[in-house]
Amino acid sequence: MTTFEQAPKGILIAVGGNEDKGTFPRAKKQYHLNFFELGILKRIIDAMGGSQARIEVITSASMIPEELGALYLRAFEVLGCQQVRVMDIREEADALKPEYLQRLRAASGVMFTGGDQSRLFRIFSGTAFHQILLRRYYQEEGFVIAGTSAGAMAMSDIMITGGSSSRALLKGSVKLDRGLAFQENVIFDSHFVKRGRFGRLMEAVATHPFKIGIGLGEDTGVLISQGNFIETIGSNLVIVVDGHHIKHNNTSYAAPGTPLSIENFRVHVLALGNYYDIKERKFCVGNKQPAWEE
């Protein structure tokens, strides 16, 4: 895998899943932004350059790729973006097709849908497709890699692949593997608030205490610029788990299936308009990228 020494010039957008695609029933609108046009997909379009953006939707993680692809095509069309196509990549061989590599080189950005994050790693890791994504993300201003649910979880170099929320914080209940490494200093989890995944993200961070855990609520995400500055977008919450100050931590020697004990986690709760500096591990409130507080 190609590595880059400089901070990425592109933008990463990780979404917790179930983002408003213009299909939420009216009764549920109280839990989401008042207007679909102000939501996450619109923000993705804006980050990619507006209505003329060339967006490639990648449905590889899904077991229903045709249905999901059609849903995103309709949603982006409603938002005025016409140059949207779906890449029907189901196996590693598909990712090597010259047509898809050419389209990837011409795209303003890509959108990975939900499904199984392990499939994304199996299909793309180390391929020419993966290398083009990494190169464009690190070297091209304005290039966007977006992903929702599994598409977000696969973005980090250490990836949560499974684990029961009810058994979290019992040694070994959370399954971890390598991810696509667009973001190397965090671990993402999705559907975070609704599915009660706090414990499993804590275990993942306790296992890798120099990573920042980012729990993404549904219809909520983070926009990461320069590989470091997080802006919260969407209608729900983002939970940040920082393990840098952990003191006691029995994760390395506890027997499988036994309870973990961890001292001095730091947790931040971010909503729309909040920012977080990953490198400095600082939280800030504001509607613009702020001067970071001491």
CSV table of C-alpha atoms in Angstrom, one decimal:
chain,number,residue,atom,x,y,z
A,1,MET,CA,0.0,0.0,0.0
A,2,THR,CA,1.3,3.4,-1.0
A,3,THR,CA,2.0,5.7,2.0
A,4,PHE,CA,2.2,9.5,2.0
A,5,GLU,CA,4.1,11.7,4.4
A,6,GLN,CA,2.0,14.8,4.0
A,7,ALA,CA,-1.5,15.5,5.3
A,8,PRO,CA,-4.2,14.7,2.8
A,9,LYS,CA,-5.5,17.6,0.7
A,10,GLY,CA,-8.8,15.9,0.1
A,11,ILE,CA,-11.9,15.5,2.3
A,12,LEU,CA,-13.2,12.5,4.1
A,13,ILE,CA,-16.9,12.3,5.0
A,14,ALA,CA,-17.9,9.4,7.3
A,15,VAL,CA,-21.6,8.9,8.0
A,16,GLY,CA,-23.2,6.7,10.7
A,17,GLY,CA,-25.9,5.3,8.4
A,18,ASN,CA,-29.5,5.8,7.6
A,19,GLU,CA,-28.9,9.3,6.3
A,20,ASP,CA,-31.9,11.2,4.9
A,21,LYS,CA,-32.3,10.3,1.2
A,22,GLY,CA,-35.5,12.2,0.8
A,23,THR,CA,-37.5,9.2,1.8
A,24,PHE,CA,-38.1,9.6,5.6
A,25,PRO,CA,-41.9,9.6,6.4
A,26,ARG,CA,-43.3,12.9,7.6
A,27,ALA,CA,-43.9,11.5,11.1
A,28,LYS,CA,-40.2,10.9,11.6
A,29,LYS,CA,-39.0,14.3,10.4
A,30,GLN,CA,-38.8,15.5,14.0
A,31,TYR,CA,-35.8,13.3,14.5
A,32,HIS,CA,-34.0,14.7,11.4
A,33,LEU,CA,-33.2,18.0,9.8
A,34,ASN,CA,-36.2,20.0,8.8
A,35,PHE,CA,-35.3,20.0,5.1
A,36,PHE,CA,-33.7,17.2,3.1
A,37,GLU,CA,-31.9,19.9,1.1
A,38,LEU,CA,-29.9,20.8,4.2
A,39,GLY,CA,-28.9,17.3,5.1
A,40,ILE,CA,-25.8,15.1,4.6
A,41,LEU,CA,-26.2,14.2,1.0
A,42,LYS,CA,-26.4,17.9,0.1
A,43,ARG,CA,-23.3,18.6,2.1
A,44,ILE,CA,-21.5,15.8,0.2
A,45,ILE,CA,-22.5,17.4,-3.1
A,46,ASP,CA,-21.3,20.8,-1.9
A,47,ALA,CA,-18.0,19.3,-0.8
A,48,MET,CA,-17.5,17.7,-4.2
A,49,GLY,CA,-18.1,21.0,-6.0
A,50,GLY,CA,-21.8,21.5,-6.4
A,51,SER,CA,-24.5,20.2,-8.8
A,52,GLN,CA,-22.0,19.6,-11.6
A,53,ALA,CA,-19.9,17.2,-9.5
A,54,ARG,CA,-19.2,13.8,-11.0
A,55,ILE,CA,-20.2,11.3,-8.2
A,56,GLU,CA,-19.5,7.6,-8.3
A,57,VAL,CA,-21.6,5.5,-5.9
A,58,ILE,CA,-19.9,2.3,-4.9
A,59,THR,CA,-22.3,-0.4,-3.7
A,60,SER,CA,-19.8,-3.2,-3.2
A,61,ALA,CA,-20.5,-3.6,0.5
A,62,SER,CA,-24.2,-4.3,0.0
A,63,MET,CA,-26.1,-7.5,-0.7
A,64,ILE,CA,-28.7,-5.5,-2.6
A,65,PRO,CA,-26.5,-3.3,-4.8
A,66,GLU,CA,-29.1,-2.6,-7.5
A,67,GLU,CA,-31.7,-1.4,-5.1
A,68,LEU,CA,-29.3,0.7,-3.1
A,69,GLY,CA,-27.7,2.2,-6.1
A,70,ALA,CA,-31.1,3.2,-7.5
A,71,LEU,CA,-32.0,4.8,-4.2
A,72,TYR,CA,-28.9,7.0,-4.2
A,73,LEU,CA,-29.3,7.9,-7.9
A,74,ARG,CA,-32.8,9.2,-7.1
A,75,ALA,CA,-31.7,11.1,-4.0
A,76,PHE,CA,-28.8,12.9,-5.7
A,77,GLU,CA,-31.1,13.7,-8.7
A,78,VAL,CA,-33.7,15.3,-6.4
A,79,LEU,CA,-30.8,17.4,-5.0
A,80,GLY,CA,-30.0,18.6,-8.5
A,81,CYS,CA,-26.9,16.5,-9.2
A,82,GLN,CA,-27.2,14.9,-12.6
A,83,GLN,CA,-23.7,13.4,-13.1
A,84,VAL,CA,-24.0,10.5,-10.8
A,85,ARG,CA,-23.3,6.9,-11.7
A,86,VAL,CA,-23.1,3.6,-9.9
A,87,MET,CA,-20.0,1.3,-10.0
A,88,ASP,CA,-21.3,-2.3,-9.9
A,89,ILE,CA,-18.2,-3.8,-8.3
A,90,ARG,CA,-18.8,-7.1,-6.7
A,91,GLU,CA,-15.4,-8.8,-6.8
A,92,GLU,CA,-11.8,-7.7,-6.9
A,93,ALA,CA,-11.7,-8.4,-10.7
A,94,ASP,CA,-14.4,-5.9,-11.2
A,95,ALA,CA,-12.3,-3.2,-9.5
A,96,LEU,CA,-9.6,-3.8,-12.0
A,97,LYS,CA,-11.7,-3.0,-15.1
A,98,PRO,CA,-10.2,-0.2,-17.1
A,99,GLU,CA,-13.6,1.5,-17.4
A,100,TYR,CA,-14.0,1.8,-13.6
A,101,LEU,CA,-10.4,3.0,-13.2
A,102,GLN,CA,-10.9,5.7,-15.8
A,103,ARG,CA,-14.2,6.8,-14.2
A,104,LEU,CA,-12.5,7.0,-10.8
A,105,ARG,CA,-9.7,9.2,-12.2
A,106,ALA,CA,-12.4,11.6,-13.6
A,107,ALA,CA,-14.7,11.6,-10.6
A,108,SER,CA,-15.1,14.6,-8.2
A,109,GLY,CA,-15.6,12.0,-5.4
A,110,VAL,CA,-17.0,8.6,-4.4
A,111,MET,CA,-19.7,7.5,-2.1
A,112,PHE,CA,-19.4,4.0,-0.5
A,113,THR,CA,-22.7,2.7,0.7
A,114,GLY,CA,-23.5,0.5,3.7
A,115,GLY,CA,-23.4,-3.3,4.0
A,116,ASP,CA,-20.4,-5.4,5.1
A,117,GLN,CA,-17.2,-3.5,5.7
A,118,SER,CA,-15.1,-6.7,5.4
A,119,ARG,CA,-16.3,-7.0,1.8
A,120,LEU,CA,-14.9,-3.6,1.0
A,121,PHE,CA,-11.5,-4.6,2.4
A,122,ARG,CA,-11.5,-7.9,0.6
A,123,ILE,CA,-12.5,-6.4,-2.8
A,124,PHE,CA,-10.4,-3.2,-2.8
A,125,SER,CA,-7.4,-3.5,-0.5
A,126,GLY,CA,-4.1,-3.2,-2.4
A,127,THR,CA,-5.7,-2.9,-5.8
A,128,ALA,CA,-5.0,-0.2,-8.4
A,129,PHE,CA,-8.5,1.1,-7.6
A,130,HIS,CA,-7.4,1.5,-3.9
A,131,GLN,CA,-4.1,3.2,-4.9
A,132,ILE,CA,-5.9,5.7,-7.1
A,133,LEU,CA,-8.3,6.6,-4.2
A,134,LEU,CA,-5.4,7.1,-1.8
A,135,ARG,CA,-3.3,9.1,-4.3
A,136,ARG,CA,-6.2,11.4,-5.2
A,137,TYR,CA,-7.3,11.8,-1.6
A,138,TYR,CA,-3.8,12.8,-0.4
A,139,GLN,CA,-2.7,14.9,-3.4
A,140,GLU,CA,-5.8,16.6,-4.8
A,141,GLU,CA,-7.7,19.4,-3.1
A,142,GLY,CA,-11.4,19.0,-3.3
A,143,PHE,CA,-11.4,15.2,-3.9
A,144,VAL,CA,-13.9,13.6,-1.6
A,145,ILE,CA,-14.2,10.1,-0.3
A,146,ALA,CA,-17.6,9.6,1.5
A,147,GLY,CA,-19.0,6.5,3.1
A,148,THR,CA,-22.0,5.6,5.2
A,149,SER,CA,-22.3,2.8,7.8
A,150,ALA,CA,-19.9,0.0,6.5
A,151,GLY,CA,-18.5,2.5,4.0
A,152,ALA,CA,-17.5,4.7,6.9
A,153,MET,CA,-16.2,2.0,9.1
A,154,ALA,CA,-13.8,0.7,6.4
A,155,MET,CA,-12.1,4.1,6.2
A,156,SER,CA,-9.7,3.6,9.1
A,157,ASP,CA,-6.6,1.4,9.2
A,158,ILE,CA,-8.0,-0.5,12.2
A,159,MET,CA,-11.6,-1.5,11.4
A,160,ILE,CA,-14.4,-2.9,13.6
A,161,THR,CA,-15.7,-5.9,11.8
A,162,GLY,CA,-18.2,-7.2,14.4
A,163,GLY,CA,-19.2,-7.6,18.0
A,164,SER,CA,-22.3,-7.8,20.1
A,165,SER,CA,-23.3,-4.5,21.9
A,166,SER,CA,-24.7,-6.6,24.8
A,167,ARG,CA,-21.3,-8.4,25.3
A,168,ALA,CA,-19.1,-5.4,24.8
A,169,LEU,CA,-16.3,-4.9,27.3
A,170,LEU,CA,-15.9,-8.6,27.7
A,171,LYS,CA,-12.4,-9.4,26.4
A,172,GLY,CA,-12.6,-10.4,22.7
A,173,SER,CA,-16.2,-9.6,22.1
A,174,VAL,CA,-15.2,-6.9,19.6
A,175,LYS,CA,-13.7,-8.1,16.3
A,176,LEU,CA,-11.1,-5.9,14.7
A,177,ASP,CA,-9.2,-6.2,11.4
A,178,ARG,CA,-7.4,-4.0,8.9
A,179,GLY,CA,-9.3,-1.3,7.0
A,180,LEU,CA,-8.6,0.7,3.9
A,181,ALA,CA,-6.5,3.3,5.8
A,182,PHE,CA,-7.8,6.5,4.4
A,183,GLN,CA,-7.7,7.7,8.1
A,184,GLU,CA,-4.9,6.2,10.2
A,185,ASN,CA,-5.4,7.7,13.6
A,186,VAL,CA,-9.1,6.9,14.3
A,187,ILE,CA,-11.5,3.9,14.6
A,188,PHE,CA,-15.0,4.5,13.3
A,189,ASP,CA,-18.2,2.9,14.5
A,190,SER,CA,-21.6,3.5,12.9
A,191,HIS,CA,-25.3,3.4,14.0
A,192,PHE,CA,-23.8,4.3,17.2
A,193,VAL,CA,-26.5,5.9,19.4
A,194,LYS,CA,-29.5,3.9,18.2
A,195,ARG,CA,-27.7,0.5,18.5
A,196,GLY,CA,-25.9,1.3,21.8
A,197,ARG,CA,-22.4,0.6,20.6
A,198,PHE,CA,-20.6,2.7,23.2
A,199,GLY,CA,-19.1,-0.4,24.9
A,200,ARG,CA,-17.7,-1.9,21.7
A,201,LEU,CA,-16.0,1.3,20.7
A,202,MET,CA,-14.5,1.6,24.2
A,203,GLU,CA,-13.1,-1.9,23.9
A,204,ALA,CA,-11.7,-1.1,20.4
A,205,VAL,CA,-9.9,2.1,21.7
A,206,ALA,CA,-8.7,0.3,24.8
A,207,THR,CA,-7.1,-2.3,22.5
A,208,HIS,CA,-5.5,0.6,20.5
A,209,PRO,CA,-5.3,3.4,23.0
A,210,PHE,CA,-3.5,5.9,20.7
A,211,LYS,CA,-6.4,5.8,18.3
A,212,ILE,CA,-9.4,8.2,18.6
A,213,GLY,CA,-12.7,6.4,18.6
A,214,ILE,CA,-15.5,8.1,16.6
A,215,GLY,CA,-19.0,6.8,17.1
A,216,LEU,CA,-21.3,8.1,14.4
A,217,GLY,CA,-25.1,8.4,15.1
A,218,GLU,CA,-27.6,7.8,12.3
A,219,ASP,CA,-28.2,10.6,9.8
A,220,THR,CA,-25.0,12.1,11.3
A,221,GLY,CA,-21.4,12.2,10.1
A,222,VAL,CA,-18.1,13.9,10.3
A,223,LEU,CA,-16.4,15.9,7.6
A,224,ILE,CA,-12.6,15.6,8.0
A,225,SER,CA,-10.2,18.0,6.4
A,226,GLN,CA,-6.4,17.9,6.3
A,227,GLY,CA,-6.8,14.4,7.9
A,228,ASN,CA,-7.3,16.1,11.2
A,229,PHE,CA,-10.1,18.7,11.6
A,230,ILE,CA,-13.6,17.2,12.3
A,231,GLU,CA,-16.8,19.1,11.6
A,232,THR,CA,-20.0,17.4,12.7
A,233,ILE,CA,-22.8,17.3,10.1
A,234,GLY,CA,-26.3,15.9,10.2
A,235,SER,CA,-29.1,15.7,12.8
A,236,ASN,CA,-27.8,13.4,15.5
A,237,LEU,CA,-24.7,13.0,17.6
A,238,VAL,CA,-21.1,12.0,17.3
A,239,ILE,CA,-19.3,10.5,20.2
A,240,VAL,CA,-15.5,10.9,20.5
A,241,VAL,CA,-13.6,8.4,22.7
A,242,ASP,CA,-10.0,9.4,23.6
A,243,GLY,CA,-7.8,6.7,25.2
A,244,HIS,CA,-4.6,8.7,25.4
A,245,HIS,CA,-5.0,9.4,29.1
A,246,ILE,CA,-5.9,5.8,30.1
A,247,LYS,CA,-4.1,4.7,33.3
A,248,HIS,CA,-5.2,1.2,34.4
A,249,ASN,CA,-6.1,-1.0,31.4
A,250,ASN,CA,-6.3,-4.8,31.6
A,251,THR,CA,-7.1,-5.3,28.0
A,252,SER,CA,-3.7,-6.9,27.1
A,253,TYR,CA,-3.8,-9.6,29.7
A,254,ALA,CA,-7.5,-10.2,30.6
A,255,ALA,CA,-8.7,-13.7,29.7
A,256,PRO,CA,-11.1,-14.1,26.8
A,257,GLY,CA,-14.7,-13.5,27.9
A,258,THR,CA,-13.8,-11.8,31.2
A,259,PRO,CA,-14.7,-8.1,32.0
A,260,LEU,CA,-12.3,-5.3,31.1
A,261,SER,CA,-11.4,-2.6,33.5
A,262,ILE,CA,-10.2,0.7,32.1
A,263,GLU,CA,-9.4,3.9,34.0
A,264,ASN,CA,-9.6,7.5,32.7
A,265,PHE,CA,-11.3,7.4,29.3
A,266,ARG,CA,-12.1,10.9,27.9
A,267,VAL,CA,-15.4,11.2,26.1
A,268,HIS,CA,-16.8,14.1,24.0
A,269,VAL,CA,-20.3,14.5,22.6
A,270,LEU,CA,-20.5,16.5,19.4
A,271,ALA,CA,-23.6,17.8,17.6
A,272,LEU,CA,-24.1,19.9,14.5
A,273,GLY,CA,-21.8,22.9,14.5
A,274,ASN,CA,-19.2,21.3,16.8
A,275,TYR,CA,-15.6,20.7,15.8
A,276,TYR,CA,-12.8,18.5,17.0
A,277,ASP,CA,-9.0,18.5,16.4
A,278,ILE,CA,-7.8,14.9,16.2
A,279,LYS,CA,-4.1,15.7,16.6
A,280,GLU,CA,-4.5,18.1,19.5
A,281,ARG,CA,-7.5,16.2,20.9
A,282,LYS,CA,-9.5,19.4,21.5
A,283,PHE,CA,-13.2,20.1,21.2
A,284,CYS,CA,-14.7,23.4,20.1
A,285,VAL,CA,-18.1,24.9,19.6
A,286,GLY,CA,-18.8,27.1,16.6
A,287,ASN,CA,-20.1,27.4,13.1
A,288,LYS,CA,-16.8,28.0,11.5
A,289,GLN,CA,-13.4,26.3,11.8
A,290,PRO,CA,-12.3,27.9,15.0
A,291,ALA,CA,-9.1,29.1,16.6
A,292,TRP,CA,-8.7,26.2,19.0
A,293,GLU,CA,-9.1,26.7,22.7
A,294,GLU,CA,-6.3,26.2,25.2
